[in-house]
Tab-separated table of N, CA and C in Angstrom:
chain	number	residue	atom	x	y	z
A	1	MET	N	206.114	-35.048	32.892
A	1	MET	CA	204.868	-36.223	32.336
A	1	MET	C	205.966	-37.395	32.270
A	2	GLY	N	205.949	-38.753	32.520
A	2	GLY	CA	207.456	-39.809	33.348
A	2	GLY	C	206.520	-41.076	32.522
A	3	ILE	N	207.804	-41.306	31.734
A	3	ILE	CA	208.174	-42.921	31.200
A	3	ILE	C	208.225	-43.742	32.267
A	4	TYR	N	207.276	-44.808	32.451
A	4	TYR	CA	208.104	-45.887	33.250
A	4	TYR	C	207.794	-47.093	32.713
A	5	ILE	N	209.296	-48.080	33.193
A	5	ILE	CA	209.701	-49.798	32.502
A	5	ILE	C	208.204	-50.075	32.488
A	6	MET	N	207.899	-49.888	33.736
A	6	MET	CA	206.431	-51.074	34.065
A	6	MET	C	205.279	-50.414	33.658
A	7	ASP	N	205.735	-49.594	32.654
A	7	ASP	CA	203.870	-48.858	32.251
A	7	ASP	C	203.219	-50.188	31.160
A	8	GLU	N	202.187	-49.711	30.380
A	8	GLU	CA	201.398	-51.040	29.963
A	8	GLU	C	201.994	-50.056	28.367
A	9	PRO	N	202.281	-51.169	27.689
A	9	PRO	CA	203.037	-50.772	25.864
A	9	PRO	C	201.841	-49.148	25.406
A	10	LEU	N	201.420	-49.604	25.984
A	10	LEU	CA	200.626	-48.747	24.547
A	10	LEU	C	200.904	-47.313	25.184
A	11	ASP	N	201.064	-47.582	25.969
A	11	ASP	CA	200.483	-45.846	27.180
A	11	ASP	C	201.684	-45.236	27.125
A	12	MET	N	203.367	-46.687	26.824
A	12	MET	CA	203.695	-46.136	26.797
A	12	MET	C	205.252	-46.025	24.742
A	13	TYR	N	204.245	-46.640	24.019
A	13	TYR	CA	204.732	-46.160	23.582
A	13	TYR	C	203.698	-44.285	23.195
A	14	GLY	N	202.458	-43.988	23.505
A	14	GLY	CA	201.974	-42.689	23.294
A	14	GLY	C	202.422	-42.258	23.635
A	15	LYS	N	203.030	-42.492	25.097
A	15	LYS	CA	204.741	-41.255	25.837
A	15	LYS	C	205.768	-40.833	24.920
A	16	LEU	N	206.208	-41.968	24.426
A	16	LEU	CA	207.285	-41.695	23.997
A	16	LEU	C	206.939	-40.904	21.970
A	17	MET	N	206.095	-41.154	21.619
A	17	MET	CA	205.458	-40.710	20.598
A	17	MET	C	205.453	-39.357	21.339
A	18	SER	N	205.006	-39.019	22.248
A	18	SER	CA	204.856	-36.997	22.283
A	18	SER	C	205.772	-36.475	22.839
A	19	ILE	N	207.665	-37.046	22.960
A	19	ILE	CA	208.863	-36.645	23.408
A	19	ILE	C	208.449	-35.457	22.866
A	20	LYS	N	209.533	-34.424	22.784
A	20	LYS	CA	209.795	-33.268	21.530
A	20	LYS	C	210.815	-34.354	20.862
A	21	ASP	N	210.616	-33.802	19.985
A	21	ASP	CA	211.873	-33.933	18.920
A	21	ASP	C	213.454	-33.723	19.345
A	22	GLU	N	213.693	-32.954	20.071
A	22	GLU	CA	215.464	-32.982	20.124
A	22	GLU	C	216.217	-33.819	21.928
A	23	LEU	N	214.872	-35.064	22.330
A	23	LEU	CA	215.444	-35.475	22.706
A	23	LEU	C	215.223	-36.738	22.498
A	24	ILE	N	215.435	-37.032	21.410
A	24	ILE	CA	214.699	-38.627	20.563
A	24	ILE	C	216.234	-39.166	20.404
A	25	PRO	N	217.635	-38.478	20.841
A	25	PRO	CA	218.823	-38.830	20.322
A	25	PRO	C	218.946	-39.074	21.805
A	26	HIS	N	218.753	-38.327	23.553
A	26	HIS	CA	219.991	-38.161	24.627
A	26	HIS	C	218.415	-39.817	24.899
A	27	TYR	N	217.485	-40.333	24.538
A	27	TYR	CA	216.460	-41.636	24.461
A	27	TYR	C	216.928	-42.608	23.829
A	28	TYR	N	217.616	-42.165	22.859
A	28	TYR	CA	218.284	-43.555	21.996
A	28	TYR	C	219.632	-43.941	23.502
A	29	ARG	N	220.726	-43.043	23.549
A	29	ARG	CA	221.471	-42.911	24.331
A	29	ARG	C	221.269	-44.069	26.014
A	30	LEU	N	220.095	-43.145	26.689
A	30	LEU	CA	219.626	-44.293	27.607
A	30	LEU	C	218.668	-44.356	28.608
A	31	ALA	N	218.027	-45.248	27.390
A	31	ALA	CA	217.156	-46.699	26.970
A	31	ALA	C	217.222	-47.584	25.542
A	32	THR	N	218.187	-47.488	25.213
A	32	THR	CA	218.694	-48.431	24.064
A	32	THR	C	220.338	-48.925	24.318
A	33	ASP	N	219.819	-50.183	23.306
A	33	ASP	CA	221.814	-50.289	22.777
A	33	ASP	C	221.868	-50.062	22.036
A	34	VAL	N	221.078	-49.386	20.801
A	34	VAL	CA	221.494	-48.765	19.509
A	34	VAL	C	222.709	-48.192	19.968
A	35	PRO	N	224.072	-48.607	18.738
A	35	PRO	CA	225.311	-48.426	18.553
A	35	PRO	C	225.079	-46.360	18.675
A	36	GLU	N	226.571	-45.865	18.777
A	36	GLU	CA	226.112	-44.767	18.657
A	36	GLU	C	226.326	-44.638	17.582
A	37	ALA	N	227.303	-45.785	16.621
A	37	ALA	CA	226.554	-45.023	14.809
A	37	ALA	C	225.454	-44.499	14.319
A	38	THR	N	224.873	-45.708	14.671
A	38	THR	CA	222.700	-45.682	14.351
A	38	THR	C	222.249	-44.006	15.417
A	39	ILE	N	222.444	-43.232	16.212
A	39	ILE	CA	222.458	-42.024	15.873
A	39	ILE	C	221.990	-41.648	16.083
A	40	GLN	N	223.919	-40.906	15.857
A	40	GLN	CA	225.024	-40.385	15.085
A	40	GLN	C	224.131	-40.187	13.716
A	41	ALA	N	223.220	-40.623	13.052
A	41	ALA	CA	223.201	-40.875	12.086
A	41	ALA	C	221.443	-40.319	11.615
A	42	VAL	N	220.153	-41.089	13.280
A	42	VAL	CA	219.520	-40.382	12.758
A	42	VAL	C	219.536	-38.776	12.738
A	43	GLU	N	220.574	-38.038	13.740
A	43	GLU	CA	220.730	-36.831	14.374
A	43	GLU	C	220.812	-35.361	12.734
A	44	ALA	N	221.605	-36.866	12.366
A	44	ALA	CA	221.957	-36.754	11.316
A	44	ALA	C	220.941	-36.027	9.805
A	45	ASP	N	219.851	-37.321	9.157
A	45	ASP	CA	218.786	-36.850	8.948
A	45	ASP	C	217.631	-35.879	10.057
A	46	MET	N	217.685	-36.577	10.886
A	46	MET	CA	216.701	-35.214	11.687
A	46	MET	C	217.273	-33.912	11.257
A	47	ALA	N	218.825	-33.467	11.522
A	47	ALA	CA	219.475	-32.532	11.770
A	47	ALA	C	218.876	-31.612	10.039
A	48	ALA	N	219.036	-32.355	8.841
A	48	ALA	CA	218.562	-32.650	7.060
A	48	ALA	C	216.306	-32.397	7.034
A	49	GLY	N	216.703	-32.975	8.293
A	49	GLY	CA	214.523	-32.580	7.454
A	49	GLY	C	213.657	-34.171	7.869
A	50	ALA	N	214.386	-34.796	7.733
A	50	ALA	CA	213.574	-36.623	8.139
A	50	ALA	C	212.749	-35.778	9.207
A	51	ASN	N	211.599	-36.822	8.927
A	51	ASN	CA	210.145	-36.165	10.323
A	51	ASN	C	210.673	-37.535	11.105
A	52	PRO	N	210.649	-37.036	12.558
A	52	PRO	CA	210.486	-37.329	13.745
A	52	PRO	C	209.679	-38.003	13.495
A	53	ARG	N	208.810	-38.556	13.512
A	53	ARG	CA	207.724	-39.248	13.648
A	53	ARG	C	208.160	-40.436	13.157
A	54	ASP	N	209.290	-40.769	12.108
A	54	ASP	CA	209.601	-42.167	12.341
A	54	ASP	C	210.071	-42.718	13.032
A	55	THR	N	210.965	-41.494	13.231
A	55	THR	CA	212.072	-41.793	14.339
A	55	THR	C	211.944	-41.975	15.658
A	56	LYS	N	210.564	-41.539	15.743
A	56	LYS	CA	210.150	-41.739	17.003
A	56	LYS	C	209.766	-42.952	17.813
A	57	ALA	N	208.817	-43.822	16.153
A	57	ALA	CA	208.122	-44.332	15.436
A	57	ALA	C	208.853	-45.578	15.722
A	58	SER	N	209.555	-45.794	15.040
A	58	SER	CA	211.684	-46.711	15.949
A	58	SER	C	211.606	-46.754	17.210
A	59	LEU	N	211.581	-45.636	17.689
A	59	LEU	CA	212.242	-45.738	19.523
A	59	LEU	C	210.741	-46.356	19.637
A	60	ALA	N	210.344	-45.730	20.237
A	60	ALA	CA	209.420	-46.307	20.742
A	60	ALA	C	209.202	-48.607	20.434
A	61	ARG	N	209.626	-48.602	19.503
A	61	ARG	CA	209.526	-50.238	19.141
A	61	ARG	C	210.666	-50.622	19.874
A	62	THR	N	211.014	-49.743	19.904
A	62	THR	CA	213.205	-50.188	20.734
A	62	THR	C	212.405	-49.806	21.979
A	63	ILE	N	212.424	-49.257	22.765
A	63	ILE	CA	211.880	-49.161	23.547
A	63	ILE	C	211.006	-51.224	24.346
A	64	ILE	N	209.706	-50.512	23.920
A	64	ILE	CA	208.929	-51.658	24.566
A	64	ILE	C	209.626	-53.277	24.252
A	65	ALA	N	210.246	-52.965	22.691
A	65	ALA	CA	210.771	-54.923	22.931
A	65	ALA	C	212.046	-54.696	24.067
A	66	ARG	N	212.199	-54.145	24.343
A	66	ARG	CA	213.777	-54.529	25.060
A	66	ARG	C	212.641	-55.265	26.395
A	67	TYR	N	211.911	-53.967	27.582
A	67	TYR	CA	211.121	-54.455	28.025
A	67	TYR	C	209.888	-55.348	28.754
A	68	HIS	N	209.364	-55.336	27.621
A	68	HIS	CA	208.015	-55.829	26.980
A	68	HIS	C	208.452	-57.831	25.810
A	69	ASP	N	208.110	-57.065	24.651
A	69	ASP	CA	208.810	-57.325	23.503
A	69	ASP	C	208.603	-57.139	22.376
A	70	VAL	N	208.597	-57.549	21.147
A	70	VAL	CA	208.876	-57.195	20.196
A	70	VAL	C	207.618	-57.334	19.470
A	71	LYS	N	206.886	-58.725	20.076
A	71	LYS	CA	206.137	-58.853	19.712
A	71	LYS	C	204.487	-57.499	20.336
A	72	THR	N	204.607	-57.859	20.887
A	72	THR	CA	204.134	-56.757	22.459
A	72	THR	C	204.329	-55.039	21.610
A	73	ALA	N	205.521	-54.645	21.103
A	73	ALA	CA	206.287	-53.106	21.203
A	73	ALA	C	205.377	-53.462	18.957
A	74	LEU	N	204.792	-53.828	18.370
A	74	LEU	CA	204.670	-54.325	17.054
A	74	LEU	C	202.708	-53.433	17.802
A	75	ALA	N	202.025	-55.101	18.157
A	75	ALA	CA	201.097	-54.652	18.935
A	75	ALA	C	201.280	-53.635	19.523
A	76	ALA	N	201.315	-52.324	19.900
A	76	ALA	CA	201.103	-51.510	20.850
A	76	ALA	C	201.028	-50.443	19.611
A	77	GLU	N	202.344	-50.942	18.814
A	77	GLU	CA	202.668	-49.153	17.808
A	77	GLU	C	201.128	-49.503	16.507
A	78	GLU	N	200.845	-50.349	16.246
A	78	GLU	CA	199.432	-50.950	15.554
A	78	GLU	C	197.715	-50.252	16.174
A	79	ALA	N	197.841	-50.298	17.266
A	79	ALA	CA	196.582	-50.195	18.072
A	79	ALA	C	196.730	-48.370	18.444
A	80	TRP	N	198.447	-47.888	18.391
A	80	TRP	CA	198.633	-46.347	18.539
A	80	TRP	C	198.139	-45.197	16.968
A	81	ASN	N	198.297	-46.644	16.244
A	81	ASN	CA	197.963	-45.824	14.694
A	81	ASN	C	196.611	-45.878	15.030
A	82	LYS	N	196.017	-47.824	14.625
A	82	LYS	CA	194.714	-47.576	14.689
A	82	LYS	C	194.109	-46.256	14.838
A	83	GLN	N	194.216	-45.849	16.704
A	83	GLN	CA	193.094	-44.712	17.435
A	83	GLN	C	194.152	-43.154	17.076
A	84	PHE	N	195.046	-42.983	17.034
A	84	PHE	CA	195.601	-41.685	16.520
A	84	PHE	C	196.126	-41.404	15.645
A	85	ARG	N	196.251	-41.704	14.711
A	85	ARG	CA	196.538	-41.745	12.544
A	85	ARG	C	195.035	-42.396	12.041
A	86	ASP	N	194.665	-43.203	12.884
A	86	ASP	CA	193.275	-43.516	11.324
A	86	ASP	C	191.951	-43.222	12.711
A	87	ASN	N	192.470	-43.080	13.190
A	87	ASN	CA	190.974	-42.738	14.467
A	87	ASN	C	189.827	-42.705	14.556
A	88	GLU	N	190.493	-44.854	15.024
A	88	GLU	CA	189.652	-45.378	14.738
A	88	GLU	C	189.462	-45.935	16.576
A	89	ILE	N	187.958	-46.435	17.210
A	89	ILE	CA	188.025	-46.368	18.436
A	89	ILE	C	188.446	-48.275	19.157
A	90	PRO	N	189.751	-48.175	19.891
A	90	PRO	CA	189.999	-48.997	20.121
A	90	PRO	C	188.527	-50.503	20.636
A	91	THR	N	189.606	-50.872	20.267
A	91	THR	CA	188.695	-52.751	20.938
A	91	THR	C	188.609	-53.145	21.722
A	92	ASP	N	189.655	-52.836	23.076
A	92	ASP	CA	189.493	-53.263	23.928
A	92	ASP	C	189.416	-51.706	25.340
A	93	ILE	N	187.898	-51.321	25.117
A	93	ILE	CA	187.600	-50.587	25.502
A	93	ILE	C	186.998	-51.254	27.337
A	94	PRO	N	187.719	-50.664	28.407
A	94	PRO	CA	187.029	-50.832	30.207
A	94	PRO	C	185.297	-50.216	30.145
A	95	VAL	N	185.088	-51.928	30.569
A	95	VAL	CA	183.842	-51.551	30.563
A	95	VAL	C	183.667	-50.685	32.252
A	96	TYR	N	182.687	-49.017	32.053
A	96	TYR	CA	182.748	-49.036	33.538
A	96	TYR	C	180.670	-49.922	34.035
A	97	GLN	N	180.377	-50.016	34.737
A	97	GLN	CA	179.544	-50.789	35.053
A	97	GLN	C	178.518	-50.007	36.199
A	98	ALA	N	177.324	-48.775	35.463
A	98	ALA	CA	176.880	-47.695	35.813
A	98	ALA	C	175.648	-48.632	36.995
A	99	VAL	N	174.795	-48.180	38.377
A	99	VAL	CA	174.296	-47.984	38.318
A	99	VAL	C	172.894	-47.950	37.517
A	100	GLU	N	171.374	-48.266	37.607
A	100	GLU	CA	170.440	-46.888	37.286
A	100	GLU	C	169.986	-45.939	37.719
A	101	LYS	N	170.926	-45.758	38.736
A	101	LYS	CA	170.434	-43.833	39.568
A	101	LYS	C	171.078	-42.812	38.863
A	102	GLU	N	172.327	-43.707	38.847
A	102	GLU	CA	173.222	-42.497	38.014
A	102	GLU	C	173.278	-42.037	36.346
A	103	LEU	N	171.737	-42.850	35.923
A	103	LEU	CA	171.340	-42.207	34.548
A	103	LEU	C	170.913	-40.955	34.742
A	104	ALA	N	170.531	-40.231	35.855
A	104	ALA	CA	169.453	-39.546	36.284
A	104	ALA	C	171.024	-38.352	36.208
A	105	ASP	N	172.040	-38.450	36.128
A	105	ASP	CA	172.543	-37.908	36.065
A	105	ASP	C	174.162	-38.068	35.566
A	106	PRO	N	173.742	-37.467	34.711
A	106	PRO	CA	175.144	-37.912	33.049
A	106	PRO	C	176.251	-38.036	33.470
A	107	ILE	N	175.613	-36.294	33.762
A	107	ILE	CA	177.281	-35.154	34.373
A	107	ILE	C	178.389	-36.511	35.560
A	108	GLY	N	177.989	-37.001	36.879
A	108	GLY	CA	177.966	-37.942	37.934
A	108	GLY	C	178.491	-39.328	37.377
A	109	LEU	N	177.596	-39.632	36.780
A	109	LEU	CA	178.503	-40.552	35.286
A	109	LEU	C	179.746	-40.556	35.080
A	110	LEU	N	179.917	-39.805	34.395
A	110	LEU	CA	180.989	-39.454	33.463
A	110	LEU	C	181.951	-39.380	34.151
A	111	ALA	N	181.794	-38.654	34.984
A	111	ALA	CA	182.923	-38.469	36.070
A	111	ALA	C	183.753	-39.800	36.968
A	112	ASN	N	182.545	-40.226	38.232
A	112	ASN	CA	182.783	-41.468	37.920
A	112	ASN	C	183.318	-42.965	36.945
A	113	ALA	N	182.725	-42.328	35.644
A	113	ALA	CA	183.654	-43.711	35.150
A	113	ALA	C	184.704	-43.388	34.956
A	114	PHE	N	185.028	-41.830	34.743
A	114	PHE	CA	186.580	-42.222	34.430
A	114	PHE	C	187.958	-41.569	35.184
A	115	GLY	N	186.376	-41.151	36.768
A	115	GLY	CA	187.845	-41.002	37.476
A	115	GLY	C	188.204	-39.664	37.968
A	116	VAL	N	187.188	-38.543	37.646
A	116	VAL	CA	188.274	-37.376	38.024
A	116	VAL	C	186.200	-36.406	38.012
A	117	THR	N	186.587	-35.280	38.295
A	117	THR	CA	185.586	-34.811	39.242
A	117	THR	C	184.688	-33.740	38.192
A	118	LYS	N	183.343	-33.827	38.601
A	118	LYS	CA	182.773	-33.090	37.486
A	118	LYS	C	182.686	-32.034	36.908
A	119	SER	N	183.216	-30.998	37.850
A	119	SER	CA	184.112	-30.408	37.307
A	119	SER	C	185.146	-30.089	36.085
A	120	GLU	N	185.896	-30.947	36.499
A	120	GLU	CA	186.098	-32.342	35.268
A	120	GLU	C	185.771	-31.964	33.802
A	121	VAL	N	184.615	-32.481	34.292
A	121	VAL	CA	183.548	-32.989	32.723
A	121	VAL	C	182.648	-32.046	32.616
A	122	ARG	N	182.793	-30.865	33.520
A	122	ARG	CA	182.238	-30.195	32.696
A	122	ARG	C	182.732	-29.783	32.162
A	123	ARG	N	183.695	-28.770	32.026
A	123	ARG	CA	185.434	-28.058	31.856
A	123	ARG	C	186.041	-28.842	30.516
A	124	LEU	N	185.432	-29.940	30.475
A	124	LEU	CA	185.897	-31.288	29.023
A	124	LEU	C	185.171	-30.706	27.205
A	125	ILE	N	183.123	-30.961	28.288
A	125	ILE	CA	182.549	-30.524	27.308
A	125	ILE	C	182.129	-29.351	26.802
A	126	ASP	N	182.906	-27.589	27.580
A	126	ASP	CA	182.686	-26.715	27.918
A	126	ASP	C	184.026	-27.040	26.675
A	127	GLN	N	185.617	-27.170	26.425
A	127	GLN	CA	186.448	-27.518	25.113
A	127	GLN	C	186.113	-28.276	24.770
A	128	GLY	N	185.035	-29.051	23.862
A	128	GLY	CA	184.392	-29.959	22.505
A	128	GLY	C	184.745	-31.837	23.042
A	129	GLY	N	186.235	-31.425	24.285
A	129	GLY	CA	186.524	-33.329	25.131
A	129	GLY	C	186.505	-33.729	25.417
A	130	ILE	N	184.622	-34.277	25.111
A	130	ILE	CA	183.732	-35.259	25.273
A	130	ILE	C	182.686	-36.221	24.396
A	131	LYS	N	183.256	-37.659	24.205
A	131	LYS	CA	182.155	-37.806	22.841
A	131	LYS	C	181.620	-38.292	23.501
A	132	LEU	N	179.772	-39.123	22.521
A	132	LEU	CA	179.738	-40.449	23.551
A	132	LEU	C	179.187	-40.931	22.187
A	133	ASP	N	179.179	-41.949	21.692
A	133	ASP	CA	179.414	-42.866	20.614
A	133	ASP	C	179.821	-42.157	19.636
A	134	GLY	N	181.219	-41.444	19.614
A	134	GLY	CA	181.462	-40.426	17.828
A	134	GLY	C	180.791	-39.451	18.417
A	135	VAL	N	180.512	-38.681	18.844
A	135	VAL	CA	179.925	-37.563	18.329
A	135	VAL	C	180.390	-36.392	19.658
A	136	THR	N	181.527	-34.893	19.335
A	136	THR	CA	180.792	-34.789	20.371
A	136	THR	C	179.670	-34.023	21.417
A	137	VAL	N	180.345	-33.671	22.785
A	137	VAL	CA	178.507	-33.694	23.252
A	137	VAL	C	178.927	-32.113	23.280
A	138	ASP	N	177.898	-31.500	22.654
A	138	ASP	CA	177.472	-29.988	22.583
A	138	ASP	C	176.544	-29.183	24.073
A	139	PRO	N	177.780	-28.436	24.415
A	139	PRO	CA	177.892	-27.534	25.921
A	139	PRO	C	175.672	-27.058	26.500
A	140	ASP	N	175.715	-26.676	24.823
A	140	ASP	CA	174.102	-26.543	25.917
A	140	ASP	C	173.254	-27.837	25.443
A	141	SER	N	173.047	-28.649	24.988
A	141	SER	CA	172.552	-30.613	25.359
A	141	SER	C	172.340	-31.117	26.099
A	142	HIS	N	170.999	-31.251	25.955
A	142	HIS	CA	170.735	-32.314	27.044
A	142	HIS	C	170.897	-33.787	26.811
A	143	LEU	N	171.994	-34.136	28.161
A	143	LEU	CA	173.007	-35.574	27.604
A	143	LEU	C	172.136	-36.195	27.782
A	144	VAL	N	172.231	-37.747	27.203
A	144	VAL	CA	172.001	-39.151	27.710
A	144	VAL	C	172.561	-39.828	27.077
A	145	ILE	N	172.225	-40.725	28.150
A	145	ILE	CA	173.915	-42.110	28.331
A	145	ILE	C	172.704	-43.501	29.086
A	146	ARG	N	173.020	-44.665	28.135
A	146	ARG	CA	172.387	-45.755	27.847
A	146	ARG	C	173.702	-46.625	27.715
A	147	SER	N	173.272	-47.786	28.689
A	147	SER	CA	173.752	-48.753	28.250
A	147	SER	C	174.122	-49.389	26.982
A	148	GLY	N	175.516	-49.649	26.867
A	148	GLY	CA	176.131	-49.682	25.914
A	148	GLY	C	177.239	-48.119	25.447
A	149	THR	N	176.624	-46.726	25.245
A	149	THR	CA	177.370	-45.902	24.811
A	149	THR	C	178.489	-45.821	25.167
A	150	ILE	N	179.443	-46.206	24.451
A	150	ILE	CA	180.698	-45.893	24.674
A	150	ILE	C	180.441	-43.560	24.820
A	151	ALA	N	182.151	-43.445	26.317
A	151	ALA	CA	182.655	-42.911	26.173
A	151	ALA	C	183.768	-42.405	25.654
A	152	GLN	N	184.323	-40.835	25.285
A	152	GLN	CA	185.948	-40.626	25.131
A	152	GLN	C	185.855	-39.744	25.548
A	153	MET	N	186.874	-39.308	27.128
A	153	MET	CA	187.264	-38.675	27.332
A	153	MET	C	188.435	-37.744	26.578
A	154	GLY	N	188.993	-36.284	26.186
A	154	GLY	CA	189.860	-36.505	25.640
A	154	GLY	C	190.713	-37.241	24.400
A	155	LYS	N	191.724	-37.479	23.933
A	155	LYS	CA	191.702	-38.265	22.287
A	155	LYS	C	191.909	-40.019	23.181
A	156	ARG	N	193.108	-39.848	24.699
A	156	ARG	CA	193.015	-41.277	24.808
A	156	ARG	C	192.079	-42.071	25.647
A	157	ARG	N	191.405	-41.768	26.042
A	157	ARG	CA	190.562	-42.221	27.132
A	157	ARG	C	188.967	-42.980	26.606
A	158	TYR	N	188.336	-44.012	26.988
A	158	TYR	CA	186.901	-44.389	26.372
A	158	TYR	C	186.551	-45.423	26.983
A	159	ARG	N	186.165	-45.828	28.065
A	159	ARG	CA	184.799	-46.301	28.590
A	159	ARG	C	183.413	-46.455	28.199
A	160	GLN	N	183.316	-47.709	27.570
A	160	GLN	CA	181.649	-47.953	27.723
A	160	GLN	C	180.889	-48.717	28.636
A	161	ILE	N	180.267	-48.291	29.292
A	161	ILE	CA	178.448	-46.759	30.240
A	161	ILE	C	178.176	-49.129	29.980
A	162	LYS	N	177.861	-49.810	30.743
A	162	LYS	CA	177.490	-50.683	30.590
A	162	LYS	C	175.611	-50.082	32.296
A	163	VAL	N	174.457	-50.590	32.213
A	163	VAL	CA	174.063	-50.758	33.425
A	163	VAL	C	173.521	-51.748	33.424
């Protein structure tokens, strides 16, 4: 997983929140202008048992503000917290414009909407990784997708299906 300066702010925030705890000081040193004394204080706090989540959030805000701006960094943090901490559905879900005939093949429709294979969709359904309108798809159920359905693949990917 690479974190790139051209990543969308929310993607960048999520990737930074996913780094290993022991890498936090390295990211501060390599990707920020935070003074060494502050980084050493972060290391000491972490060694004393401080919650790395808060430190990662600060790191993510700092890096995003550097490559975008402070307002964008705060908005990315708020959006990430709503989606992953508070389990809310994002408000800016991409729309997949389906054609009528795709409704007859819901697996194919989901594969097209998310740009994956049908095998990947089936595997995720078997693992409980697909939700339709907030409900986990049962592998033994008959899938029905209608116009307006919100599909979720994994924790981060959403599509609103329109016909």
